[in-house]
XYZ file of C-alpha atoms in Angstrom:
620
model
C -110.132 -23.082 -72.838
C -109.151 -20.656 -70.142
C -106.198 -21.649 -67.852
C -106.503 -20.418 -64.288
C -103.419 -20.192 -62.032
C -103.967 -20.354 -58.302
C -101.271 -18.526 -56.378
C -100.861 -18.651 -52.601
C -101.296 -15.401 -50.754
C -98.380 -13.570 -49.183
C -99.249 -14.591 -45.625
C -99.520 -18.253 -46.552
C -96.234 -18.097 -48.420
C -94.553 -16.276 -45.498
C -95.588 -18.770 -42.844
C -94.941 -21.643 -45.241
C -91.394 -20.387 -45.646
C -90.997 -20.195 -41.852
C -92.351 -23.746 -41.481
C -89.992 -24.990 -44.180
C -87.065 -23.292 -42.474
C -87.984 -24.842 -39.126
C -88.254 -28.297 -40.719
C -84.884 -27.804 -42.416
C -83.270 -26.641 -39.162
C -84.811 -29.565 -37.270
C -83.394 -32.035 -39.775
C -79.978 -30.391 -39.701
C -79.991 -30.338 -35.903
C -81.064 -33.997 -35.706
C -78.393 -35.040 -38.202
C -75.750 -33.060 -36.342
C -76.730 -34.707 -33.069
C -76.564 -38.117 -34.746
C -73.126 -37.337 -36.210
C -71.889 -36.073 -32.842
C -73.154 -39.273 -31.194
C -71.321 -41.364 -33.796
C -68.137 -39.340 -33.315
C -68.453 -39.768 -29.553
C -68.894 -43.528 -29.893
C -66.049 -43.969 -32.364
C -63.823 -41.826 -30.164
C -64.727 -44.045 -27.209
C -63.975 -47.190 -29.230
C -61.012 -46.212 -31.349
C -59.725 -43.021 -29.747
C -56.243 -42.841 -28.347
C -56.063 -42.951 -24.571
C -54.777 -39.712 -23.090
C -53.032 -39.532 -19.769
C -54.941 -37.706 -17.090
C -53.589 -35.261 -14.591
C -54.168 -36.645 -11.117
C -54.732 -33.754 -8.663
C -52.343 -33.730 -5.727
C -54.130 -34.923 -2.588
C -57.216 -36.124 -4.475
C -59.419 -38.961 -3.286
C -59.971 -42.030 -5.416
C -63.734 -42.162 -5.977
C -64.907 -45.773 -6.019
C -68.462 -45.934 -7.373
C -69.109 -49.410 -8.817
C -72.374 -49.889 -10.705
C -74.478 -52.990 -11.245
C -73.060 -56.395 -10.357
C -69.453 -57.243 -9.536
C -68.124 -59.779 -12.045
C -64.858 -61.454 -12.989
C -65.592 -61.094 -16.701
C -67.951 -58.604 -18.293
C -70.611 -59.943 -20.651
C -70.913 -58.317 -24.072
C -73.999 -56.065 -24.311
C -76.828 -57.723 -26.194
C -79.719 -56.083 -28.031
C -80.590 -52.402 -28.092
C -79.413 -50.075 -25.347
C -82.113 -48.636 -23.140
C -82.140 -45.184 -24.725
C -82.951 -46.762 -28.109
C -85.934 -48.632 -26.734
C -84.183 -51.705 -25.412
C -84.777 -53.039 -21.908
C -82.788 -51.429 -19.089
C -80.163 -53.901 -17.917
C -77.713 -53.891 -15.015
C -74.214 -52.618 -15.634
C -71.328 -54.873 -14.679
C -68.178 -53.787 -12.845
C -65.089 -55.963 -13.053
C -63.607 -56.872 -9.683
C -60.011 -56.921 -10.924
C -60.388 -53.345 -12.204
C -61.493 -52.129 -8.768
C -58.747 -54.069 -7.001
C -56.028 -52.834 -9.384
C -57.203 -49.218 -9.040
C -57.122 -49.457 -5.238
C -53.673 -51.075 -5.235
C -52.272 -48.439 -7.593
C -53.750 -45.708 -5.387
C -52.245 -47.203 -2.215
C -48.750 -46.565 -3.628
C -49.602 -43.256 -5.339
C -48.497 -40.258 -3.263
C -50.984 -38.061 -5.140
C -53.943 -40.063 -3.794
C -54.819 -39.135 -0.226
C -57.889 -41.281 0.458
C -60.742 -43.312 -0.993
C -64.406 -42.336 -1.044
C -66.912 -45.159 -1.539
C -70.134 -44.110 -3.267
C -72.076 -47.366 -3.429
C -75.643 -46.320 -4.256
C -75.654 -48.110 -7.624
C -73.875 -51.303 -6.594
C -76.422 -54.119 -6.950
C -74.396 -57.063 -5.627
C -72.050 -59.746 -6.854
C -71.477 -62.347 -4.151
C -69.636 -62.122 -0.856
C -66.493 -63.654 -2.357
C -66.100 -60.762 -4.803
C -66.951 -58.241 -2.096
C -64.219 -59.777 0.058
C -61.646 -59.301 -2.711
C -62.483 -55.605 -2.978
C -62.563 -55.365 0.815
C -59.088 -56.910 1.080
C -57.784 -54.274 -1.342
C -59.372 -51.537 0.797
C -57.594 -52.942 3.847
C -54.276 -52.863 1.971
C -55.005 -49.226 1.106
C -55.696 -48.400 4.758
C -52.470 -50.101 5.813
C -50.671 -47.356 3.827
C -52.061 -44.870 6.415
C -54.689 -43.558 4.010
C -58.314 -43.179 5.164
C -61.428 -44.592 3.510
C -64.808 -42.837 3.654
C -68.214 -44.228 2.648
C -71.183 -42.074 1.644
C -74.635 -43.443 0.907
C -78.301 -42.573 0.743
C -79.099 -46.208 1.589
C -76.937 -49.271 2.155
C -78.063 -52.690 0.987
C -76.396 -55.759 2.448
C -73.762 -55.926 -0.298
C -73.131 -52.174 -0.189
C -72.771 -52.174 3.569
C -70.175 -54.949 3.486
C -67.851 -52.618 1.555
C -68.919 -49.561 3.561
C -67.943 -51.336 6.788
C -64.304 -51.157 5.642
C -64.448 -47.344 5.817
C -62.992 -45.300 8.653
C -66.135 -43.148 8.593
C -69.566 -44.026 7.199
C -72.039 -41.268 6.246
C -75.731 -42.183 5.883
C -78.563 -39.944 4.710
C -80.981 -39.145 7.583
C -83.784 -40.514 5.382
C -81.754 -43.603 4.498
C -81.372 -47.107 5.876
C -78.957 -49.972 6.426
C -80.985 -52.900 5.115
C -79.557 -56.060 6.707
C -81.716 -59.189 6.425
C -79.392 -62.202 6.354
C -78.835 -64.646 3.471
C -81.522 -66.799 1.912
C -81.926 -69.342 -0.876
C -85.395 -69.104 -2.407
C -86.482 -70.125 -5.884
C -89.553 -70.844 -7.953
C -90.784 -74.382 -8.563
C -92.598 -75.300 -11.775
C -93.857 -78.895 -11.455
C -97.559 -78.035 -11.178
C -97.253 -75.518 -14.006
C -95.518 -78.122 -16.207
C -98.234 -80.652 -15.312
C -100.951 -78.199 -16.337
C -99.103 -77.569 -19.598
C -98.736 -81.363 -19.995
C -94.943 -81.117 -20.305
C -93.126 -84.332 -19.401
C -89.760 -83.463 -17.856
C -87.584 -86.584 -17.843
C -84.860 -86.510 -15.202
C -81.930 -88.877 -14.637
C -79.692 -88.319 -11.632
C -77.182 -89.748 -9.178
C -76.939 -88.759 -5.499
C -79.298 -87.377 -2.881
C -78.254 -83.721 -3.087
C -78.157 -82.916 -6.820
C -81.040 -80.464 -6.773
C -80.546 -78.480 -9.975
C -83.572 -80.203 -11.509
C -85.844 -79.871 -8.452
C -87.691 -76.780 -9.780
C -88.927 -78.900 -12.681
C -89.843 -82.000 -10.638
C -91.168 -80.587 -7.345
C -93.248 -77.752 -5.957
C -91.013 -77.279 -2.925
C -87.470 -77.811 -1.665
C -86.593 -81.404 -0.816
C -85.431 -82.235 2.740
C -81.959 -83.169 1.451
C -81.634 -79.888 -0.413
C -82.897 -77.938 2.591
C -80.286 -79.588 4.835
C -77.432 -78.891 2.415
C -78.450 -75.304 1.655
C -78.915 -74.451 5.321
C -75.354 -75.509 6.085
C -73.541 -73.398 3.489
C -75.871 -70.402 3.930
C -75.094 -70.264 7.656
C -71.380 -70.562 6.920
C -71.507 -67.639 4.481
C -73.585 -65.535 6.850
C -71.086 -66.207 9.630
C -68.333 -65.053 7.268
C -70.266 -61.854 6.553
C -71.125 -61.006 10.156
C -67.672 -61.841 11.529
C -66.019 -59.499 9.056
C -68.500 -56.649 9.521
C -68.506 -56.782 13.327
C -64.716 -56.979 13.352
C -64.341 -53.992 11.029
C -66.883 -51.925 12.996
C -65.551 -53.029 16.404
C -68.957 -54.429 17.377
C -69.808 -57.387 19.637
C -69.769 -60.741 17.758
C -73.582 -61.121 17.648
C -74.350 -57.445 16.995
C -75.615 -57.904 13.422
C -77.885 -60.833 14.262
C -79.273 -58.959 17.259
C -79.879 -55.857 15.134
C -81.921 -57.904 12.630
C -83.855 -59.813 15.294
C -84.710 -56.630 17.196
C -85.307 -54.434 14.147
C -89.040 -53.829 14.840
C -88.241 -52.736 18.400
C -85.270 -50.669 17.193
C -87.549 -48.818 14.785
C -90.185 -48.262 17.491
C -87.482 -46.848 19.778
C -86.458 -44.360 17.068
C -89.917 -43.340 15.778
C -89.587 -45.536 12.708
C -86.275 -43.997 11.565
C -83.998 -46.605 10.007
C -81.118 -44.115 9.952
C -81.409 -43.304 13.662
C -81.575 -47.018 14.472
C -78.415 -47.651 12.393
C -76.578 -44.816 14.146
C -77.675 -45.972 17.609
C -76.391 -49.482 16.845
C -73.046 -48.079 15.594
C -73.523 -49.334 12.058
C -72.756 -45.824 10.745
C -70.798 -42.869 12.103
C -72.690 -39.821 10.790
C -76.181 -38.983 9.581
C -75.783 -36.377 6.834
C -77.508 -35.396 3.633
C -75.424 -35.674 0.482
C -74.725 -31.913 0.565
C -73.576 -32.017 4.191
C -71.485 -35.154 3.581
C -69.787 -33.550 0.575
C -68.994 -30.460 2.641
C -67.409 -32.648 5.324
C -65.319 -34.432 2.683
C -64.263 -31.101 1.208
C -62.872 -30.153 4.598
C -60.971 -33.452 4.859
C -59.801 -33.844 1.237
C -60.149 -30.518 -0.519
C -62.588 -28.777 -2.857
C -63.117 -30.020 -6.399
C -62.753 -27.883 -9.524
C -66.457 -27.010 -9.658
C -66.685 -26.108 -5.937
C -69.679 -28.447 -5.709
C -67.848 -31.623 -4.796
C -64.711 -32.861 -3.107
C -61.374 -33.205 -4.914
C -61.406 -36.648 -6.503
C -60.662 -38.755 -9.542
C -62.921 -41.610 -10.653
C -61.442 -45.080 -10.207
C -61.752 -46.441 -13.752
C -60.279 -43.402 -15.596
C -57.530 -43.388 -12.968
C -56.887 -47.091 -13.600
C -56.638 -46.566 -17.375
C -54.215 -43.731 -16.732
C -52.040 -45.856 -14.460
C -52.005 -48.776 -16.874
C -50.838 -46.437 -19.636
C -48.066 -45.245 -17.334
C -47.022 -48.798 -16.444
C -47.275 -50.325 -19.916
C -43.585 -51.109 -20.348
C -42.744 -54.581 -18.998
C -39.652 -55.180 -16.919
C -36.798 -56.209 -19.263
C -36.322 -59.965 -19.175
C -39.418 -60.593 -17.063
C -41.366 -63.763 -17.704
C -45.143 -63.874 -18.022
C -47.930 -65.313 -15.913
C -51.126 -65.596 -17.968
C -54.591 -64.940 -16.527
C -57.747 -66.250 -18.202
C -61.237 -65.640 -16.816
C -63.970 -68.232 -17.291
C -67.375 -67.026 -16.101
C -70.909 -68.299 -16.625
C -72.620 -71.489 -17.713
C -70.414 -74.116 -19.349
C -71.639 -75.000 -22.846
C -70.343 -77.070 -25.733
C -68.688 -75.175 -28.611
C -68.198 -71.438 -29.028
C -69.663 -68.970 -26.520
C -69.395 -65.215 -25.864
C -68.033 -63.670 -22.689
C -70.466 -64.381 -19.871
C -70.592 -68.054 -20.873
C -67.860 -70.690 -20.946
C -67.640 -72.379 -24.339
C -65.488 -75.499 -24.538
C -64.077 -74.414 -27.913
C -63.708 -70.684 -27.203
C -62.069 -71.205 -23.780
C -59.953 -74.017 -25.186
C -58.558 -71.599 -27.791
C -57.573 -69.123 -25.078
C -55.794 -71.832 -23.089
C -53.977 -72.923 -26.266
C -52.944 -69.285 -26.825
C -51.303 -69.294 -23.401
C -49.239 -72.313 -24.431
C -48.288 -70.639 -27.720
C -47.160 -67.500 -25.874
C -44.843 -69.736 -23.833
C -45.926 -68.213 -20.541
C -44.227 -69.371 -17.371
C -47.526 -70.162 -15.598
C -51.276 -70.006 -16.174
C -53.970 -68.878 -13.752
C -57.525 -69.823 -14.712
C -60.154 -67.850 -12.817
C -63.338 -69.954 -12.656
C -66.676 -68.415 -11.687
C -69.281 -70.959 -12.739
C -72.003 -73.174 -11.342
C -71.312 -75.707 -14.085
C -73.067 -76.848 -17.234
C -72.279 -79.417 -19.897
C -70.294 -82.397 -18.592
C -68.840 -82.994 -22.065
C -67.659 -79.376 -22.338
C -66.209 -79.443 -18.810
C -64.090 -82.465 -19.689
C -62.916 -80.864 -22.956
C -61.684 -77.811 -21.007
C -59.994 -79.994 -18.376
C -58.090 -81.777 -21.148
C -56.773 -78.404 -22.381
C -55.473 -77.667 -18.878
C -53.796 -81.063 -18.735
C -52.154 -80.357 -22.105
C -50.852 -77.084 -20.673
C -49.334 -78.883 -17.698
C -47.765 -81.432 -20.066
C -46.057 -78.458 -21.753
C -44.338 -77.789 -18.392
C -46.547 -74.762 -17.668
C -47.908 -74.841 -14.095
C -51.678 -74.293 -13.906
C -53.385 -72.724 -10.899
C -57.178 -72.510 -10.693
C -58.581 -69.553 -8.732
C -62.202 -69.997 -7.711
C -64.407 -66.914 -7.691
C -67.796 -66.699 -6.010
C -68.778 -70.091 -7.451
C -66.822 -73.007 -8.883
C -69.115 -75.988 -8.510
C -70.275 -79.026 -10.488
C -68.813 -78.496 -13.958
C -66.824 -75.597 -12.515
C -65.151 -77.992 -10.081
C -64.711 -80.555 -12.865
C -62.618 -77.960 -14.727
C -60.694 -77.074 -11.554
C -59.390 -80.621 -11.183
C -57.194 -79.944 -14.229
C -54.975 -77.559 -12.254
C -51.788 -78.198 -10.280
C -53.306 -76.190 -7.432
C -56.844 -75.098 -6.555
C -57.336 -71.824 -4.679
C -60.652 -70.635 -3.254
C -61.812 -67.817 -1.034
C -63.329 -68.855 2.314
C -66.775 -67.914 0.961
C -66.467 -69.554 -2.468
C -69.324 -71.963 -3.181
C -67.841 -75.171 -4.549
C -68.249 -78.930 -4.653
C -71.664 -80.042 -5.941
C -69.929 -83.044 -7.465
C -72.821 -84.730 -9.203
C -74.398 -85.341 -12.579
C -77.911 -85.320 -13.975
C -79.669 -85.744 -17.289
C -82.698 -83.717 -18.292
C -84.913 -83.927 -21.322
C -88.427 -82.403 -21.701
C -90.997 -83.772 -24.149
C -94.201 -82.042 -25.249
C -96.206 -84.848 -26.851
C -99.142 -84.489 -24.432
C -99.136 -80.704 -24.791
C -99.382 -81.061 -28.557
C -102.036 -83.773 -28.378
C -104.203 -81.483 -26.230
C -104.446 -79.087 -29.188
C -104.844 -81.812 -31.800
C -101.261 -82.364 -32.973
C -100.049 -85.977 -33.070
C -96.783 -87.656 -33.951
C -96.473 -90.976 -35.752
C -94.000 -92.730 -38.020
C -91.656 -95.676 -38.283
C -87.980 -96.331 -37.575
C -85.437 -99.119 -37.906
C -85.222 -99.548 -34.138
C -87.092 -98.583 -31.000
C -84.478 -95.908 -30.304
C -84.896 -94.192 -33.669
C -86.230 -90.669 -33.261
C -86.245 -90.875 -29.461
C -84.668 -87.472 -28.751
C -87.528 -85.524 -30.283
C -89.443 -82.984 -28.244
C -92.738 -84.048 -29.819
C -92.474 -87.777 -28.985
C -92.750 -89.718 -25.746
C -89.439 -91.039 -24.412
C -89.361 -94.850 -24.752
C -88.234 -96.922 -21.792
C -85.034 -98.177 -23.528
C -84.038 -94.564 -24.233
C -84.664 -93.610 -20.601
C -82.488 -96.521 -19.490
C -79.727 -95.429 -21.868
C -79.774 -91.904 -20.460
C -79.732 -93.120 -16.838
C -76.778 -95.414 -17.557
C -75.003 -92.481 -19.221
C -75.548 -90.326 -16.131
C -74.228 -93.062 -13.837
C -71.178 -93.571 -16.045
C -70.447 -89.837 -16.119
C -70.796 -89.592 -12.338
C -68.377 -92.502 -11.886
C -65.962 -90.745 -14.254
C -66.364 -87.514 -12.256
C -65.523 -89.361 -9.019
C -62.428 -90.948 -10.596
C -61.232 -87.595 -11.965
C -61.605 -85.909 -8.565
C -60.006 -88.836 -6.742
C -56.983 -88.840 -9.072
C -56.574 -85.058 -8.838
C -56.952 -84.924 -5.051
C -55.036 -88.087 -4.123
C -58.133 -89.891 -2.848
C -60.390 -92.765 -3.854
C -63.767 -92.694 -5.663
C -65.474 -94.144 -2.580
C -64.079 -91.413 -0.339
C -65.024 -88.695 -2.847
C -68.549 -90.119 -3.116
C -69.092 -89.385 0.607
C -68.623 -85.645 0.010
C -70.093 -85.652 -3.504
C -73.686 -86.571 -4.544
C -74.250 -82.892 -5.343
C -73.394 -81.583 -1.860
C -72.333 -77.918 -1.812
C -69.505 -76.606 0.359
C -67.955 -73.255 1.160
C -64.302 -72.757 0.257
C -63.217 -73.000 3.882
C -64.981 -76.355 4.384
C -63.832 -77.595 0.973
C -60.230 -77.079 2.035
C -60.841 -79.109 5.187
C -62.366 -81.861 3.026
C -59.377 -81.883 0.669
C -61.175 -80.426 -2.347
C -59.159 -77.186 -2.253
C -55.432 -76.623 -1.690
C -55.221 -73.023 -0.512
C -57.485 -70.205 0.653
C -56.872 -66.809 -0.914
C -58.036 -64.294 -3.488
C -57.040 -63.928 -7.132
C -53.827 -62.045 -6.320
C -52.848 -64.805 -3.901
C -53.450 -67.419 -6.598
C -51.343 -65.444 -9.096
C -48.514 -65.259 -6.568
C -48.935 -68.999 -5.989
C -48.602 -69.677 -9.722
C -45.446 -67.570 -9.879
C -44.022 -69.547 -6.973
C -44.770 -72.843 -8.739
C -42.923 -71.499 -11.783
C -40.060 -70.346 -9.512
C -40.451 -66.714 -10.600
C -39.271 -63.816 -8.476
C -40.290 -61.157 -10.998
C -43.004 -61.587 -13.587
C -45.429 -59.723 -15.806
C -49.139 -60.552 -15.616
C -50.829 -60.782 -19.024
C -54.551 -61.281 -19.520
C -55.634 -63.505 -22.376
C -59.218 -62.927 -23.449
C -61.451 -63.082 -26.471
C -61.412 -59.835 -28.411
C -64.769 -58.116 -28.797
C -66.142 -57.829 -32.307
C -66.594 -54.297 -33.702
C -70.339 -54.636 -33.079
C -69.745 -55.681 -29.459
C -67.313 -52.813 -28.949
C -69.909 -50.420 -30.364
C -72.573 -51.731 -27.984
C -70.107 -51.686 -25.065
C -69.406 -47.999 -25.692
C -73.131 -47.249 -25.660
C -73.651 -49.349 -22.572
C -70.768 -47.807 -20.636
C -71.594 -44.213 -21.431
C -75.397 -44.253 -21.526
C -76.566 -47.518 -19.979
C -75.102 -46.673 -16.598
C -77.417 -43.697 -16.216
C -80.398 -45.928 -16.988
C -79.318 -48.427 -14.347
C -78.780 -45.568 -11.920
C -82.300 -44.312 -12.565
C -83.685 -47.747 -11.753
C -81.640 -48.025 -8.583
C -82.549 -44.493 -7.452
C -85.939 -45.927 -6.547
C -84.814 -48.542 -4.011
C -88.029 -50.633 -3.840
C -88.337 -50.659 -7.654
C -84.667 -51.554 -8.078
C -84.927 -54.345 -5.522
C -88.083 -55.679 -7.201
C -86.482 -55.706 -10.651
C -83.407 -57.427 -9.240
C -85.589 -60.073 -7.596
C -87.067 -61.064 -10.955
C -83.721 -62.336 -12.245
C -83.295 -65.310 -9.863
C -87.030 -66.042 -10.043
C -86.863 -66.610 -13.793
C -83.336 -68.045 -13.868
C -84.338 -71.742 -14.063
C -86.518 -71.067 -17.118
C -83.875 -68.935 -18.795
C -81.254 -71.634 -18.191
C -83.178 -74.122 -20.334
C -81.645 -72.525 -23.442
C -78.165 -73.608 -22.292
C -79.108 -77.321 -22.381
C -76.992 -78.287 -25.390
C -74.736 -81.037 -24.122
C -74.389 -83.605 -26.941
C -75.504 -86.393 -24.574
C -77.963 -84.305 -22.509
C -75.836 -84.895 -19.395
C -74.990 -81.979 -17.116
C -72.941 -81.089 -14.063
C -74.894 -78.082 -12.785
C -75.475 -76.552 -9.361
C -78.831 -74.883 -8.644
C -78.103 -73.200 -5.267
C -74.767 -71.883 -6.554
C -75.944 -68.301 -6.937
C -73.850 -66.619 -4.271
C -75.875 -64.271 -2.015
């Protein structure tokens, strides 16, 4: 037998070697990039903070991204660059306010520049808190400038605090007024043969309307119209005052917008300038050049001399880490999101997880506790459990002050009654004192595809809370009686806390929503003011002249810290890319409230299926 050996030719071997080398280099390069990414992430998570050098005369660059929040939610799922969905970034209001207040007293900081292109909103109450800090900064004889390619309603509210506002000649100031619109699902649920069982008390408790109607009820329309007009008046009064415009200037601008655009050949920017909403029309390059002349030239000669707000804030906090010797502590806990029973991550309020934080405050023997509530409510059972923890704190001779954020309604107000004092901003949405029960069943949906349920129990109530069985009449009666009992309890709790009677509270309850200003007039709120005002109020209750503020919050898990690092350093650019296309960004943002009622179904986990929730409490 003859053995034949096939050898590759020289050319094939030569190019094969080149291909192998390229493959090897590609793998090495990919692995190096991966290792560098890991090092970057671990440095971001575990690296030691280094103090920055703040340039003399620099501006503080305030460029918030995404939505303003009191408490940031932990990132969930894959970040966008790994194939996950692009999600909005969140910017914490207290971080912005602290950075501005530090800068007001910092002789190295000459001014503030607002770059608001990637701010997506957050509620007028939160905007007012940042705006108040900007006014404090200006009172230190330091100017504020605003630069934007376009200004949405939320962006313009902050921009109106500036001494000079620069708008791109191709840009716009998009003012439309406030609205409360939502999707209604009754006909869709009927077509799907879903039976949504609802138990309620009061004429105005409209959280369940999207599941039981195809339009807004007259009672809901009346209530929503009142608080929307109050908030819009708050917005327009502040903006016209800051811009030195006639009182009705904003409303007139909106009403006459078509004619304004015709008068200026369709140019939104020219119309804004003519109506004194902005001071200069300038491209970004021209605006930067103007700021360079006012502030100074940055290191790269391409921008003005500035330091970003959040790195600056970290630097200042490192500098001011040492507490004053002998100072006592005021604790701050943030509670944001839907109220649910048990444990919950940041972005939701879990009765157990928040209760642990409140207990920690007692263990730290703080002099006072401030609970910041930003919630439209949730589980009635969980709300009461949290209120009991606040009462226990007061019994330990620790004064408790509740500071309401954009929203503190229904279950959020239930929690607030546990405080010694309740503070709200004028534009806080609160009240909505009411209770409902909700329970969907899918027996007809299943029967339509040939799935039936049958069996036997020791009583008519056995197996009644199943999604695949019809709800018997006795069970429905039990749930309705439970709702009525919980509502009566809610009225008694509010009456006791506010020095009133259940009958008097009932007149302003039944799910009615109020602004903070009106709530104070009705006796539901003690004081009007922002978070800093509430903290000062807590210190006064504790008879403190000097104190140290300490934040008590749930620590992120290593996985959450990892995802936060990715989100902060990479996710922001994804959000910016979305927002750079204004119509696309606005459309994507509009999907969130449209689908909110369906998404909220997953939070229905009250042990008795009884809830204190507020549907319109999504601050505009």
